[in-house]
Structures are given as C-alpha cells and as structure tokens.
mmCIF file of C-alpha atoms in Angstrom:
data_model
loop_
_atom_site.group_PDB
_atom_site.id
_atom_site.type_symbol
_atom_site.label_atom_id
_atom_site.label_comp_id
_atom_site.label_asym_id
_atom_site.label_seq_id
_atom_site.Cartn_x
_atom_site.Cartn_y
_atom_site.Cartn_z
ATOM 1 C CA UNK A 29 -15.137 -23.521 37.951
ATOM 2 C CA UNK A 30 -17.697 -25.417 35.814
ATOM 3 C CA UNK A 31 -17.174 -25.012 32.063
ATOM 4 C CA UNK A 32 -20.644 -23.533 31.494
ATOM 5 C CA UNK A 33 -20.190 -20.915 34.234
ATOM 6 C CA UNK A 34 -16.680 -20.047 33.031
ATOM 7 C CA UNK A 35 -17.950 -19.579 29.475
ATOM 8 C CA UNK A 36 -20.833 -17.455 30.717
ATOM 9 C CA UNK A 37 -18.468 -15.132 32.583
ATOM 10 C CA UNK A 38 -16.252 -14.895 29.493
ATOM 11 C CA UNK A 39 -19.261 -13.867 27.390
ATOM 12 C CA UNK A 40 -20.260 -11.332 30.072
ATOM 13 C CA UNK A 41 -16.753 -9.832 30.032
ATOM 14 C CA UNK A 42 -16.644 -9.632 26.230
ATOM 15 C CA UNK A 43 -20.153 -8.153 26.083
ATOM 16 C CA UNK A 44 -19.222 -5.444 28.585
ATOM 17 C CA UNK A 45 -16.632 -4.046 26.147
ATOM 18 C CA UNK A 46 -19.013 -2.865 23.372
ATOM 19 C CA UNK A 47 -21.448 -1.758 26.084
ATOM 20 C CA UNK A 48 -18.805 0.713 27.302
ATOM 21 C CA UNK A 49 -18.205 1.842 23.745
ATOM 22 C CA UNK A 50 -21.858 2.692 23.081
ATOM 23 C CA UNK A 51 -22.149 4.797 26.218
ATOM 24 C CA UNK A 52 -19.528 7.105 24.696
ATOM 25 C CA UNK A 53 -21.988 8.605 22.221
ATOM 26 C CA UNK A 54 -25.506 7.542 23.147
ATOM 27 C CA UNK A 55 -25.295 8.752 26.749
ATOM 28 C CA UNK A 56 -24.495 12.260 25.509
ATOM 29 C CA UNK A 57 -27.293 12.495 22.910
ATOM 30 C CA UNK A 58 -29.947 13.718 25.433
ATOM 31 C CA UNK A 59 -27.656 16.387 26.903
ATOM 32 C CA UNK A 60 -26.472 17.933 23.614
ATOM 33 C CA UNK A 61 -29.097 20.737 23.640
ATOM 34 C CA UNK A 62 -28.142 21.555 27.259
ATOM 35 C CA UNK A 63 -24.450 21.480 26.361
ATOM 36 C CA UNK A 64 -25.141 23.830 23.451
ATOM 37 C CA UNK A 65 -26.810 26.323 25.790
ATOM 38 C CA UNK A 66 -24.296 26.042 28.654
ATOM 39 C CA UNK A 67 -21.211 26.376 26.448
ATOM 40 C CA UNK A 68 -22.905 28.893 24.117
ATOM 41 C CA UNK A 69 -21.950 27.042 20.919
ATOM 42 C CA UNK A 70 -23.661 26.441 17.577
ATOM 43 C CA UNK A 71 -25.612 23.347 16.494
ATOM 44 C CA UNK A 72 -22.690 22.316 14.285
ATOM 45 C CA UNK A 73 -20.171 22.683 17.114
ATOM 46 C CA UNK A 74 -22.259 20.583 19.472
ATOM 47 C CA UNK A 75 -22.532 17.856 16.807
ATOM 48 C CA UNK A 76 -18.702 17.765 16.767
ATOM 49 C CA UNK A 77 -18.774 16.365 20.319
ATOM 50 C CA UNK A 78 -20.089 13.161 18.718
ATOM 51 C CA UNK A 79 -18.105 13.489 15.502
ATOM 52 C CA UNK A 80 -14.561 13.937 16.935
ATOM 53 C CA UNK A 81 -15.033 10.875 19.167
ATOM 54 C CA UNK A 82 -16.024 8.732 16.198
ATOM 55 C CA UNK A 83 -13.425 10.176 13.806
ATOM 56 C CA UNK A 84 -10.610 9.564 16.301
ATOM 57 C CA UNK A 85 -11.828 6.005 16.747
ATOM 58 C CA UNK A 86 -12.095 5.443 12.991
ATOM 59 C CA UNK A 87 -8.489 6.580 12.459
ATOM 60 C CA UNK A 88 -7.057 4.606 15.413
ATOM 61 C CA UNK A 89 -8.952 1.353 14.850
ATOM 62 C CA UNK A 90 -6.794 -0.108 12.030
ATOM 63 C CA UNK A 91 -3.623 0.528 14.055
ATOM 64 C CA UNK A 92 -5.021 -1.105 17.197
ATOM 65 C CA UNK A 93 -6.419 -3.957 15.090
ATOM 66 C CA UNK A 94 -2.914 -4.662 13.771
ATOM 67 C CA UNK A 95 -1.473 -4.511 17.299
ATOM 68 C CA UNK A 96 -4.129 -6.934 18.565
ATOM 69 C CA UNK A 97 -3.176 -9.402 15.799
ATOM 70 C CA UNK A 98 0.523 -9.018 16.504
ATOM 71 C CA UNK A 99 0.384 -9.218 20.308
ATOM 72 C CA UNK A 100 -2.925 -10.111 21.985
ATOM 73 C CA UNK A 101 -6.484 -8.833 22.219
ATOM 74 C CA UNK A 102 -6.306 -8.132 25.963
ATOM 75 C CA UNK A 103 -3.025 -6.224 25.562
ATOM 76 C CA UNK A 104 -4.984 -3.718 23.448
ATOM 77 C CA UNK A 105 -8.401 -3.784 25.135
ATOM 78 C CA UNK A 106 -7.273 -3.024 28.707
ATOM 79 C CA UNK A 107 -5.106 0.084 27.971
ATOM 80 C CA UNK A 108 -7.819 1.274 25.564
ATOM 81 C CA UNK A 109 -10.453 1.157 28.305
ATOM 82 C CA UNK A 110 -8.138 3.049 30.674
ATOM 83 C CA UNK A 111 -7.567 5.783 28.049
ATOM 84 C CA UNK A 112 -11.320 5.915 27.418
ATOM 85 C CA UNK A 113 -12.021 6.550 31.103
ATOM 86 C CA UNK A 114 -9.251 9.151 31.324
ATOM 87 C CA UNK A 115 -10.783 11.081 28.426
ATOM 88 C CA UNK A 116 -14.067 11.201 30.310
ATOM 89 C CA UNK A 117 -12.312 12.678 33.354
ATOM 90 C CA UNK A 118 -10.653 15.373 31.190
ATOM 91 C CA UNK A 119 -13.934 16.320 29.460
ATOM 92 C CA UNK A 120 -15.811 16.448 32.767
ATOM 93 C CA UNK A 121 -13.112 18.490 34.481
ATOM 94 C CA UNK A 122 -13.039 20.906 31.536
ATOM 95 C CA UNK A 123 -16.804 21.415 31.644
ATOM 96 C CA UNK A 124 -16.700 21.949 35.408
ATOM 97 C CA UNK A 125 -13.651 24.143 35.900
ATOM 98 C CA UNK A 126 -11.908 25.249 32.674
ATOM 99 C CA UNK A 127 -12.534 28.676 31.164
ATOM 100 C CA UNK A 128 -12.195 27.526 27.536
ATOM 101 C CA UNK A 129 -14.205 24.397 28.231
ATOM 102 C CA UNK A 130 -15.341 23.465 24.700
ATOM 103 C CA UNK A 131 -11.814 22.891 23.309
ATOM 104 C CA UNK A 132 -10.872 20.706 26.271
ATOM 105 C CA UNK A 133 -14.132 18.762 26.037
ATOM 106 C CA UNK A 134 -13.223 17.995 22.416
ATOM 107 C CA UNK A 135 -9.715 16.956 23.532
ATOM 108 C CA UNK A 136 -11.213 14.591 26.091
ATOM 109 C CA UNK A 137 -13.575 13.202 23.449
ATOM 110 C CA UNK A 138 -10.624 12.566 21.097
ATOM 111 C CA UNK A 139 -8.903 10.616 23.887
ATOM 112 C CA UNK A 140 -12.093 8.649 24.411
ATOM 113 C CA UNK A 141 -12.348 7.972 20.681
ATOM 114 C CA UNK A 142 -8.819 6.547 20.525
ATOM 115 C CA UNK A 143 -9.670 4.386 23.543
ATOM 116 C CA UNK A 144 -12.925 3.307 21.936
ATOM 117 C CA UNK A 145 -10.934 2.022 18.948
ATOM 118 C CA UNK A 146 -9.645 -0.779 21.148
ATOM 119 C CA UNK A 147 -13.025 -1.888 22.451
ATOM 120 C CA UNK A 148 -15.887 -3.289 20.348
ATOM 121 C CA UNK A 149 -13.926 -4.114 17.145
ATOM 122 C CA UNK A 150 -11.283 -6.017 19.112
ATOM 123 C CA UNK A 151 -14.037 -7.697 21.140
ATOM 124 C CA UNK A 152 -15.517 -8.999 17.870
ATOM 125 C CA UNK A 153 -12.123 -10.434 16.881
ATOM 126 C CA UNK A 154 -11.772 -11.942 20.372
ATOM 127 C CA UNK A 155 -15.161 -13.609 19.956
ATOM 128 C CA UNK A 156 -13.984 -15.062 16.654
ATOM 129 C CA UNK A 157 -10.865 -16.427 18.390
ATOM 130 C CA UNK A 158 -12.630 -18.046 21.350
ATOM 131 C CA UNK A 159 -15.838 -19.386 19.753
ATOM 132 C CA UNK A 160 -16.489 -21.352 16.579
ATOM 133 C CA UNK A 161 -19.400 -22.349 14.350
ATOM 134 C CA UNK A 162 -22.957 -21.586 15.415
ATOM 135 C CA UNK A 163 -21.763 -20.681 18.912
ATOM 136 C CA UNK A 164 -19.686 -17.870 17.392
ATOM 137 C CA UNK A 165 -22.756 -16.355 15.704
ATOM 138 C CA UNK A 166 -24.741 -16.655 18.921
ATOM 139 C CA UNK A 167 -22.062 -14.852 20.950
ATOM 140 C CA UNK A 168 -21.714 -12.203 18.222
ATOM 141 C CA UNK A 169 -25.475 -11.727 18.459
ATOM 142 C CA UNK A 170 -25.085 -11.222 22.210
ATOM 143 C CA UNK A 171 -22.260 -8.737 21.601
ATOM 144 C CA UNK A 172 -24.447 -6.785 19.155
ATOM 145 C CA UNK A 173 -27.361 -7.044 21.620
ATOM 146 C CA UNK A 174 -25.071 -5.697 24.355
ATOM 147 C CA UNK A 175 -24.172 -2.886 21.970
ATOM 148 C CA UNK A 176 -27.881 -2.257 21.445
ATOM 149 C CA UNK A 177 -28.684 -2.597 25.160
ATOM 150 C CA UNK A 178 -26.107 0.105 25.805
ATOM 151 C CA UNK A 179 -27.908 2.285 23.268
ATOM 152 C CA UNK A 180 -31.227 1.641 25.051
ATOM 153 C CA UNK A 181 -30.102 2.470 28.579
ATOM 154 C CA UNK A 182 -27.574 5.185 27.733
ATOM 155 C CA UNK A 183 -30.062 7.968 26.844
ATOM 156 C CA UNK A 184 -31.868 7.231 30.115
ATOM 157 C CA UNK A 185 -28.565 7.171 32.036
ATOM 158 C CA UNK A 186 -27.462 10.389 30.359
ATOM 159 C CA UNK A 187 -30.743 12.059 31.344
ATOM 160 C CA UNK A 188 -30.450 10.791 34.927
ATOM 161 C CA UNK A 189 -26.861 12.022 35.276
ATOM 162 C CA UNK A 190 -27.949 15.383 33.843
ATOM 163 C CA UNK A 191 -30.338 15.749 36.787
ATOM 164 C CA UNK A 192 -27.201 16.119 38.947
ATOM 165 C CA UNK A 193 -25.449 18.487 36.524
ATOM 166 C CA UNK A 194 -25.255 18.404 32.738
ATOM 167 C CA UNK A 195 -21.626 17.223 32.556
ATOM 168 C CA UNK A 196 -21.972 14.476 35.207
ATOM 169 C CA UNK A 197 -22.097 11.822 32.457
ATOM 170 C CA UNK A 198 -18.418 12.463 31.658
ATOM 171 C CA UNK A 199 -17.413 11.428 35.187
ATOM 172 C CA UNK A 200 -19.451 8.214 34.888
ATOM 173 C CA UNK A 201 -17.281 6.889 32.042
ATOM 174 C CA UNK A 202 -14.247 5.903 34.173
ATOM 175 C CA UNK A 203 -16.490 3.945 36.567
ATOM 176 C CA UNK A 204 -17.973 1.870 33.741
ATOM 177 C CA UNK A 205 -14.519 1.390 32.215
ATOM 178 C CA UNK A 206 -13.084 0.114 35.498
ATOM 179 C CA UNK A 207 -15.802 -2.553 35.731
ATOM 180 C CA UNK A 208 -15.083 -3.723 32.176
ATOM 181 C CA UNK A 209 -11.312 -3.765 32.799
ATOM 182 C CA UNK A 210 -11.741 -6.007 35.859
ATOM 183 C CA UNK A 211 -14.107 -8.371 34.023
ATOM 184 C CA UNK A 212 -11.653 -8.640 31.112
ATOM 185 C CA UNK A 213 -8.629 -9.261 33.339
ATOM 186 C CA UNK A 214 -10.237 -12.010 35.392
ATOM 187 C CA UNK A 215 -12.591 -13.790 33.007
ATOM 188 C CA UNK A 216 -11.093 -13.592 29.490
ATOM 189 C CA UNK A 217 -8.436 -16.233 28.935
ATOM 190 C CA UNK A 218 -6.808 -16.032 25.522
ATOM 191 C CA UNK A 219 -5.174 -18.951 23.804
ATOM 192 C CA UNK A 220 -1.406 -18.662 23.566
ATOM 193 C CA UNK A 221 -0.060 -18.044 20.079
ATOM 194 C CA UNK A 222 2.258 -20.877 19.077
ATOM 195 C CA UNK A 223 3.560 -19.166 15.973
ATOM 196 C CA UNK A 224 5.734 -16.063 15.835
ATOM 197 C CA UNK A 225 3.696 -13.092 14.570
ATOM 198 C CA UNK A 226 4.407 -12.128 10.946
ATOM 199 C CA UNK A 227 6.472 -9.080 10.092
ATOM 200 C CA UNK A 228 4.616 -5.885 9.230
ATOM 201 C CA UNK A 229 5.445 -6.392 5.542
ATOM 202 C CA UNK A 230 4.162 -9.973 5.473
ATOM 203 C CA UNK A 231 1.060 -8.933 7.414
ATOM 204 C CA UNK A 232 0.207 -6.154 4.944
ATOM 205 C CA UNK A 233 0.848 -8.482 1.993
ATOM 206 C CA UNK A 234 -1.539 -11.033 3.482
ATOM 207 C CA UNK A 235 -4.204 -8.389 4.029
ATOM 208 C CA UNK A 236 -3.851 -7.138 0.462
ATOM 209 C CA UNK A 237 -4.418 -10.675 -0.798
ATOM 210 C CA UNK A 238 -7.583 -10.899 1.320
ATOM 211 C CA UNK A 239 -8.981 -7.640 -0.057
ATOM 212 C CA UNK A 240 -7.894 -8.502 -3.605
ATOM 213 C CA UNK A 241 -9.941 -11.699 -3.636
ATOM 214 C CA UNK A 242 -12.789 -10.699 -1.310
ATOM 215 C CA UNK A 243 -12.716 -6.911 -1.525
ATOM 216 C CA UNK A 244 -16.004 -6.312 -3.323
ATOM 217 C CA UNK A 245 -18.238 -8.169 -0.899
ATOM 218 C CA UNK A 246 -16.277 -6.842 2.102
ATOM 219 C CA UNK A 247 -16.765 -3.292 0.799
ATOM 220 C CA UNK A 248 -20.510 -3.889 0.520
ATOM 221 C CA UNK A 249 -20.636 -5.370 4.035
ATOM 222 C CA UNK A 250 -18.629 -2.450 5.448
ATOM 223 C CA UNK A 251 -20.867 0.075 3.683
ATOM 224 C CA UNK A 252 -23.989 -1.630 5.010
ATOM 225 C CA UNK A 253 -22.750 -1.607 8.609
ATOM 226 C CA UNK A 254 -21.714 2.047 8.331
ATOM 227 C CA UNK A 255 -25.076 2.998 6.773
ATOM 228 C CA UNK A 256 -26.971 1.378 9.660
ATOM 229 C CA UNK A 257 -25.002 3.356 12.249
ATOM 230 C CA UNK A 258 -25.180 6.557 10.175
ATOM 231 C CA UNK A 259 -28.979 6.402 10.001
ATOM 232 C CA UNK A 260 -29.318 5.346 13.645
ATOM 233 C CA UNK A 261 -27.291 8.215 15.131
ATOM 234 C CA UNK A 262 -28.584 10.699 12.589
ATOM 235 C CA UNK A 263 -32.190 9.895 13.505
ATOM 236 C CA UNK A 264 -31.377 10.003 17.241
ATOM 237 C CA UNK A 265 -29.795 13.439 16.763
ATOM 238 C CA UNK A 266 -32.934 14.599 14.919
ATOM 239 C CA UNK A 267 -35.297 13.180 17.566
ATOM 240 C CA UNK A 268 -33.285 14.704 20.433
ATOM 241 C CA UNK A 269 -33.562 18.107 18.787
ATOM 242 C CA UNK A 270 -37.310 18.006 17.985
ATOM 243 C CA UNK A 271 -38.294 16.581 21.386
ATOM 244 C CA UNK A 272 -36.762 19.568 23.127
ATOM 245 C CA UNK A 273 -37.469 22.266 20.538
ATOM 246 C CA UNK A 274 -40.975 21.308 19.324
ATOM 247 C CA UNK A 275 -42.408 19.338 22.260
ATOM 248 C CA UNK A 276 -40.445 20.826 25.196
ATOM 249 C CA UNK A 277 -39.640 17.328 26.456
ATOM 250 C CA UNK A 278 -36.363 16.847 28.319
ATOM 251 C CA UNK A 279 -34.929 14.988 31.291
ATOM 252 C CA UNK A 280 -35.598 11.302 31.917
ATOM 253 C CA UNK A 281 -38.775 11.312 29.806
ATOM 254 C CA UNK A 282 -36.720 12.398 26.813
ATOM 255 C CA UNK A 283 -34.170 9.639 27.480
ATOM 256 C CA UNK A 284 -36.978 7.090 27.715
ATOM 257 C CA UNK A 285 -38.470 8.196 24.401
ATOM 258 C CA UNK A 286 -35.065 8.043 22.708
ATOM 259 C CA UNK A 287 -34.687 4.491 24.038
ATOM 260 C CA UNK A 288 -37.845 3.199 22.296
ATOM 261 C CA UNK A 289 -36.401 2.577 18.800
ATOM 262 C CA UNK A 290 -33.179 1.284 20.369
ATOM 263 C CA UNK A 291 -35.103 -1.274 22.423
ATOM 264 C CA UNK A 292 -36.671 -2.719 19.277
ATOM 265 C CA UNK A 293 -33.268 -2.857 17.587
ATOM 266 C CA UNK A 294 -31.638 -4.576 20.563
ATOM 267 C CA UNK A 295 -34.352 -7.207 20.935
ATOM 268 C CA UNK A 296 -34.220 -7.990 17.221
ATOM 269 C CA UNK A 297 -30.397 -8.200 17.294
ATOM 270 C CA UNK A 298 -30.484 -10.696 20.141
ATOM 271 C CA UNK A 299 -32.980 -13.036 18.498
ATOM 272 C CA UNK A 300 -31.320 -12.713 15.092
ATOM 273 C CA UNK A 301 -27.895 -13.593 16.483
ATOM 274 C CA UNK A 302 -29.282 -16.574 18.408
ATOM 275 C CA UNK A 303 -31.009 -18.059 15.348
ATOM 276 C CA UNK A 304 -28.749 -17.512 12.345
ATOM 277 C CA UNK A 305 -25.944 -19.939 13.280
ATOM 278 C CA UNK A 306 -23.791 -20.119 10.140
ATOM 279 C CA UNK A 307 -26.726 -20.229 7.699
ATOM 280 C CA UNK A 308 -25.394 -18.088 4.887
ATOM 281 C CA UNK A 309 -28.592 -17.953 2.821
ATOM 282 C CA UNK A 310 -30.616 -16.942 5.868
ATOM 283 C CA UNK A 311 -28.105 -14.214 6.730
ATOM 284 C CA UNK A 312 -28.248 -12.700 3.241
ATOM 285 C CA UNK A 313 -32.061 -12.863 3.221
ATOM 286 C CA UNK A 314 -32.309 -11.141 6.617
ATOM 287 C CA UNK A 315 -29.865 -8.410 5.555
ATOM 288 C CA UNK A 316 -31.968 -7.562 2.503
ATOM 289 C CA UNK A 317 -35.277 -7.760 4.410
ATOM 290 C CA UNK A 318 -33.839 -5.507 7.117
ATOM 291 C CA UNK A 319 -32.619 -2.903 4.616
ATOM 292 C CA UNK A 320 -35.990 -2.914 2.813
ATOM 293 C CA UNK A 321 -37.766 -2.396 6.155
ATOM 294 C CA UNK A 322 -35.475 0.560 6.848
ATOM 295 C CA UNK A 323 -36.097 2.010 3.375
ATOM 296 C CA UNK A 324 -39.878 1.689 3.713
ATOM 297 C CA UNK A 325 -39.866 3.159 7.225
ATOM 298 C CA UNK A 326 -37.798 6.222 6.285
ATOM 299 C CA UNK A 327 -39.938 6.833 3.194
ATOM 300 C CA UNK A 328 -43.225 6.657 5.109
ATOM 301 C CA UNK A 329 -41.911 8.911 7.914
ATOM 302 C CA UNK A 330 -42.238 11.974 5.666
ATOM 303 C CA UNK A 331 -46.026 11.750 6.173
ATOM 304 C CA UNK A 332 -45.966 11.628 9.993
ATOM 305 C CA UNK A 333 -45.015 14.376 12.450
ATOM 306 C CA UNK A 334 -47.041 13.543 15.567
ATOM 307 C CA UNK A 335 -44.963 11.574 18.075
ATOM 308 C CA UNK A 336 -46.996 8.368 18.409
ATOM 309 C CA UNK A 337 -47.516 7.732 14.658
ATOM 310 C CA UNK A 338 -43.909 8.803 14.012
ATOM 311 C CA UNK A 339 -42.444 6.300 16.480
ATOM 312 C CA UNK A 340 -44.875 3.590 15.339
ATOM 313 C CA UNK A 341 -43.330 3.800 11.868
ATOM 314 C CA UNK A 342 -39.768 4.418 13.087
ATOM 315 C CA UNK A 343 -39.618 1.141 15.026
ATOM 316 C CA UNK A 344 -39.733 -0.778 11.726
ATOM 317 C CA UNK A 345 -36.410 0.802 10.764
ATOM 318 C CA UNK A 346 -35.063 -0.260 14.177
ATOM 319 C CA UNK A 347 -36.222 -3.834 13.583
ATOM 320 C CA UNK A 348 -34.526 -3.686 10.180
ATOM 321 C CA UNK A 349 -31.260 -2.531 11.751
ATOM 322 C CA UNK A 350 -31.525 -5.359 14.283
ATOM 323 C CA UNK A 351 -31.830 -7.866 11.425
ATOM 324 C CA UNK A 352 -28.915 -6.459 9.440
ATOM 325 C CA UNK A 353 -26.110 -5.886 11.960
ATOM 326 C CA UNK A 354 -25.733 -9.381 13.528
ATOM 327 C CA UNK A 355 -25.679 -10.956 10.056
ATOM 328 C CA UNK A 356 -23.072 -8.511 8.729
ATOM 329 C CA UNK A 357 -21.033 -9.048 11.920
ATOM 330 C CA UNK A 358 -21.056 -12.819 11.386
ATOM 331 C CA UNK A 359 -20.043 -12.530 7.736
ATOM 332 C CA UNK A 360 -17.087 -10.284 8.535
ATOM 333 C CA UNK A 361 -15.884 -11.901 11.766
ATOM 334 C CA UNK A 362 -15.966 -15.406 10.314
ATOM 335 C CA UNK A 363 -14.467 -14.391 6.984
ATOM 336 C CA UNK A 364 -10.797 -14.262 7.883
ATOM 337 C CA UNK A 365 -8.319 -16.534 9.600
ATOM 338 C CA UNK A 366 -7.351 -15.740 13.186
ATOM 339 C CA UNK A 367 -4.026 -14.067 12.418
ATOM 340 C CA UNK A 368 -5.690 -11.298 10.347
ATOM 341 C CA UNK A 369 -9.098 -11.197 11.997
ATOM 342 C CA UNK A 370 -8.214 -8.285 14.273
ATOM 343 C CA UNK A 371 -7.427 -5.965 11.373
ATOM 344 C CA UNK A 372 -10.416 -6.941 9.195
ATOM 345 C CA UNK A 373 -12.947 -6.636 12.037
ATOM 346 C CA UNK A 374 -11.245 -3.439 13.198
ATOM 347 C CA UNK A 375 -11.533 -1.922 9.739
ATOM 348 C CA UNK A 376 -15.226 -2.817 9.878
ATOM 349 C CA UNK A 377 -15.418 -1.069 13.252
ATOM 350 C CA UNK A 378 -13.648 1.893 11.686
ATOM 351 C CA UNK A 379 -16.230 2.369 8.938
ATOM 352 C CA UNK A 380 -19.033 1.890 11.488
ATOM 353 C CA UNK A 381 -17.513 4.726 13.495
ATOM 354 C CA UNK A 382 -17.331 6.857 10.364
ATOM 355 C CA UNK A 383 -21.058 6.258 9.961
ATOM 356 C CA UNK A 384 -21.629 7.451 13.524
ATOM 357 C CA UNK A 385 -19.260 10.397 13.005
ATOM 358 C CA UNK A 386 -20.958 11.824 9.923
ATOM 359 C CA UNK A 387 -24.515 11.085 11.089
ATOM 360 C CA UNK A 388 -25.155 14.116 13.377
ATOM 361 C CA UNK A 389 -23.520 16.830 11.194
ATOM 362 C CA UNK A 390 -25.089 15.476 7.980
ATOM 363 C CA UNK A 391 -28.521 15.220 9.578
ATOM 364 C CA UNK A 392 -28.015 18.718 11.032
ATOM 365 C CA UNK A 393 -27.484 20.027 7.492
ATOM 366 C CA UNK A 394 -30.383 17.957 6.118
ATOM 367 C CA UNK A 395 -32.692 19.240 8.886
ATOM 368 C CA UNK A 396 -31.886 22.810 7.832
ATOM 369 C CA UNK A 397 -32.518 21.899 4.199
ATOM 370 C CA UNK A 398 -35.704 19.815 4.216
ATOM 371 C CA UNK A 399 -37.362 17.282 6.517
ATOM 372 C CA UNK A 400 -38.766 15.381 3.525
ATOM 373 C CA UNK A 401 -35.404 15.496 1.775
ATOM 374 C CA UNK A 402 -33.698 14.185 4.903
ATOM 375 C CA UNK A 403 -35.864 11.074 5.106
ATOM 376 C CA UNK A 404 -35.820 10.397 1.354
ATOM 377 C CA UNK A 405 -32.021 10.722 1.253
ATOM 378 C CA UNK A 406 -31.760 8.245 4.133
ATOM 379 C CA UNK A 407 -34.175 5.855 2.402
ATOM 380 C CA UNK A 408 -32.133 6.103 -0.795
ATOM 381 C CA UNK A 409 -28.959 5.094 1.061
ATOM 382 C CA UNK A 410 -30.509 1.985 2.646
ATOM 383 C CA UNK A 411 -32.092 0.987 -0.676
ATOM 384 C CA UNK A 412 -28.690 1.272 -2.377
ATOM 385 C CA UNK A 413 -27.185 -1.004 0.298
ATOM 386 C CA UNK A 414 -29.974 -3.554 -0.247
ATOM 387 C CA UNK A 415 -29.308 -3.640 -4.002
ATOM 388 C CA UNK A 416 -25.545 -3.998 -3.488
ATOM 389 C CA UNK A 417 -26.027 -6.835 -0.981
ATOM 390 C CA UNK A 418 -28.405 -8.584 -3.380
ATOM 391 C CA UNK A 419 -25.882 -8.599 -6.230
ATOM 392 C CA UNK A 420 -22.484 -8.752 -4.535
ATOM 393 C CA UNK A 421 -23.063 -11.283 -1.761
ATOM 394 C CA UNK A 422 -23.689 -14.629 -3.396
ATOM 395 C CA UNK A 423 -24.181 -17.668 -1.234
ATOM 396 C CA UNK A 424 -23.237 -21.128 -2.420
ATOM 397 C CA UNK A 425 -25.508 -24.145 -2.169
ATOM 398 C CA UNK A 426 -23.653 -25.755 0.710
ATOM 399 C CA UNK A 427 -24.256 -24.502 4.243
ATOM 400 C CA UNK A 428 -21.089 -24.206 6.336
ATOM 401 C CA UNK A 429 -20.102 -26.937 8.704
ATOM 402 C CA UNK A 430 -19.681 -26.111 12.377
ATOM 403 C CA UNK A 431 -15.917 -26.580 12.463
ATOM 404 C CA UNK A 432 -14.935 -24.145 9.736
ATOM 405 C CA UNK A 433 -12.750 -21.231 10.796
ATOM 406 C CA UNK A 434 -13.396 -19.148 7.699
ATOM 407 C CA UNK A 435 -16.527 -18.476 5.698
ATOM 408 C CA UNK A 436 -14.782 -17.856 2.382
ATOM 409 C CA UNK A 437 -15.355 -21.458 1.328
ATOM 410 C CA UNK A 438 -19.098 -21.088 1.911
ATOM 411 C CA UNK A 439 -19.514 -17.929 -0.165
ATOM 412 C CA UNK A 440 -19.401 -17.248 -3.866
ATOM 413 C CA UNK A 441 -18.862 -13.691 -4.937
ATOM 414 C CA UNK A 442 -19.204 -11.786 -8.183
#
C-alpha cells in the first residue's frame, strides 16, 4: 500500500475514535426533553444522563491512560469501544423493556462512560506517538475537527433516530463502535516498545516530576479545555430546552439548529489545527483571542432572545472554542515524552469530561436562577481562563524545530 494512502487510513481510523466518543452525549441532547416526558423524571434527573457518562469517564481515564502507557494504545482502545457499545445496548434495552428503566439507563450510561475513557484521550496520545512536528499538530487538528464534526452531525442523527422511537439512538452506538473497532484493528500499526515498561512506582515518580516542574501551565491548559467543554454542553442543554419549551421546535429541525454553532466550531478547529504547526507564539495568541471572543459573545447574549440574533452572536463563541481547543491539544500532547504521554493526555481528557459532566446540571440551576446571570457567569469563567493563559503560558523566543518530541524546551513558564 502506498505510504500516503496508508497514512490517510491511519488518520481516518484515529479520527473515528473521538467521533464515537462525541456521539455519546451530543446525540442524546435533542431527545432529553422527550426522555424526561417518557420516563416521567425531573429536569435534574434527565441532566444526569449526560453527567453520569462524563463522570464515569473522568474517573476511569487516568487508569486507562496508565494502562495505555504500560501496554499499548490499541490494547486499551479496542476493549473500550466494545464496552461503550455494550452500554448502549443495555440503556436501549432498559428503555424499551425494563420496568424501572431510568436506573438501568444510568447503568448503561456509566458503562459507556468507562468505555469512553479509552477513546479520545488515548487517540490523542496515539497521535503523539505516530506523528511528529507540524504533522502532529495537523493530525491533532483533524482529531479535534472529527470531534467537532461528531458534535455537528450527532444532534441531527439523534433527532432522526428519535423519529423511529425516542430510545433508538442507544441501539445505534454499538454499530458505530463496531466500525471504529474494525478501522483501528486493520489500519493502526503501533511501533513496538523496545524498553520494558517502568514499574508503577517509577511511573508515578516520573509523573510527579512532570507536574512539579510544569504543573502550573498544565493546570491552566486543563482548566481552559474543561471550560470550553463546560460552556459548550451547558449552552447546548439551554438551547435544547428553549427550542422545545419556548419555540415548540423539535425533531430534525431542532437537531439542525443545534448543529449550527457546532459547525462553526468544527470548521474553525480544522483550519486552526492545519495552520498552527508547532508555532508556540501563534498558539498562545489564538488561545487568548478565542477566549476573548467567547467572553464577548456570552456577555452580549444577555441582550438577545430572538433566535436569529441569538445564534448570530453565539457563533462567535463557537469560533472562539474552535481556536482554543486545537492549540491546547497541541500544547498538552507534545509536552511529554512518549512513555508518559498516555497519562498526561488522559488526565486532560478527564478534566474535559468533568467540564461536560457539570455543564448541564450547572446550567439547569443557572437557568432557574437568572438568564442574565447564567451568561455573565459563563463569560466570567472564560475571561478568567484568558487571564491565566496570558500570565502562566510564556513562550520563548525560539520556535520549535520539527524533530522535537517534547515542547518543554520551547516554553518558558512562570
């Protein structure tokens, strides 16, 4: 097989992994109001369908990240995808046939969350293993774009599946997982590890040294990634609720409207990832610009309630998110040597999941409190992240060379 074609299939396989992950939450967003009615549960309980998935993933990610460093990425990714699909079958079966359906739906979502822990974060580490230099940033941009593309199509897919029956989306998960498993098996070829993996004690000691020297900027990067996902899923939860409650819009039209801000984010992520290479100064600049765009958008949204003006302003926050995430991904993925990359990127995935997990319930509480307060609180969070990035990520004068495996030498931190 020609090298270019082989590499293209590898990128396709890797990109399919975060795509599967995103479907886990975004595909259910449009059907949450229907689920609430069918299962006769409260707004808080329906938000837990998103939250338990993300919390389970956040807890499991560091463990699976360690296992992927100790054994191999594929040895974690493939069983994780199988567990993910199995959780979908349990949740769907519970909704269709079980008397106490809600508890079993949550159990299935927890299974899916644990499976999700072995998907996108490990795929980021795998990208760092297989690609170097500017090519690594480009592939990471594609991975983030795939993540975003999943967010774009998943509300539409969720709405389409709901036309069959509201819980049909759960039975779609194993089909998507099977496709990703086959792509990973046949088209991802990992490099064999020549060295014996370190003991658990030595591994933890090495990680502690990483966080001791680089902890402050890593914390800021983690917080920024989590904040982006928190605001994204919180806003989607809010939009899903008002479209159905205030405008009586549901079905495929609702999924299409939910996809609008995600489309802008995905397009921006793709172009950002393809252009940044390993240009540290550019990455920092784009992160701050993106966070300021998000802050301005959320602040201005308090003045707009009609759909068209509202979405016209909201897309600027989506563009901001699309600028921030690929740059943060590149900083974190390229920051650590291969033997610890799985854990560090997985921990990043863990805090991103925490952002997703707390988004719907927090926004549910903020919606009950005050619409203006909700948007100003969100704007305050993104502004805080911008200030922290400005002061804690300091880029040296020298741009990184293409053959560097770690970015630590290119960054200066407070």
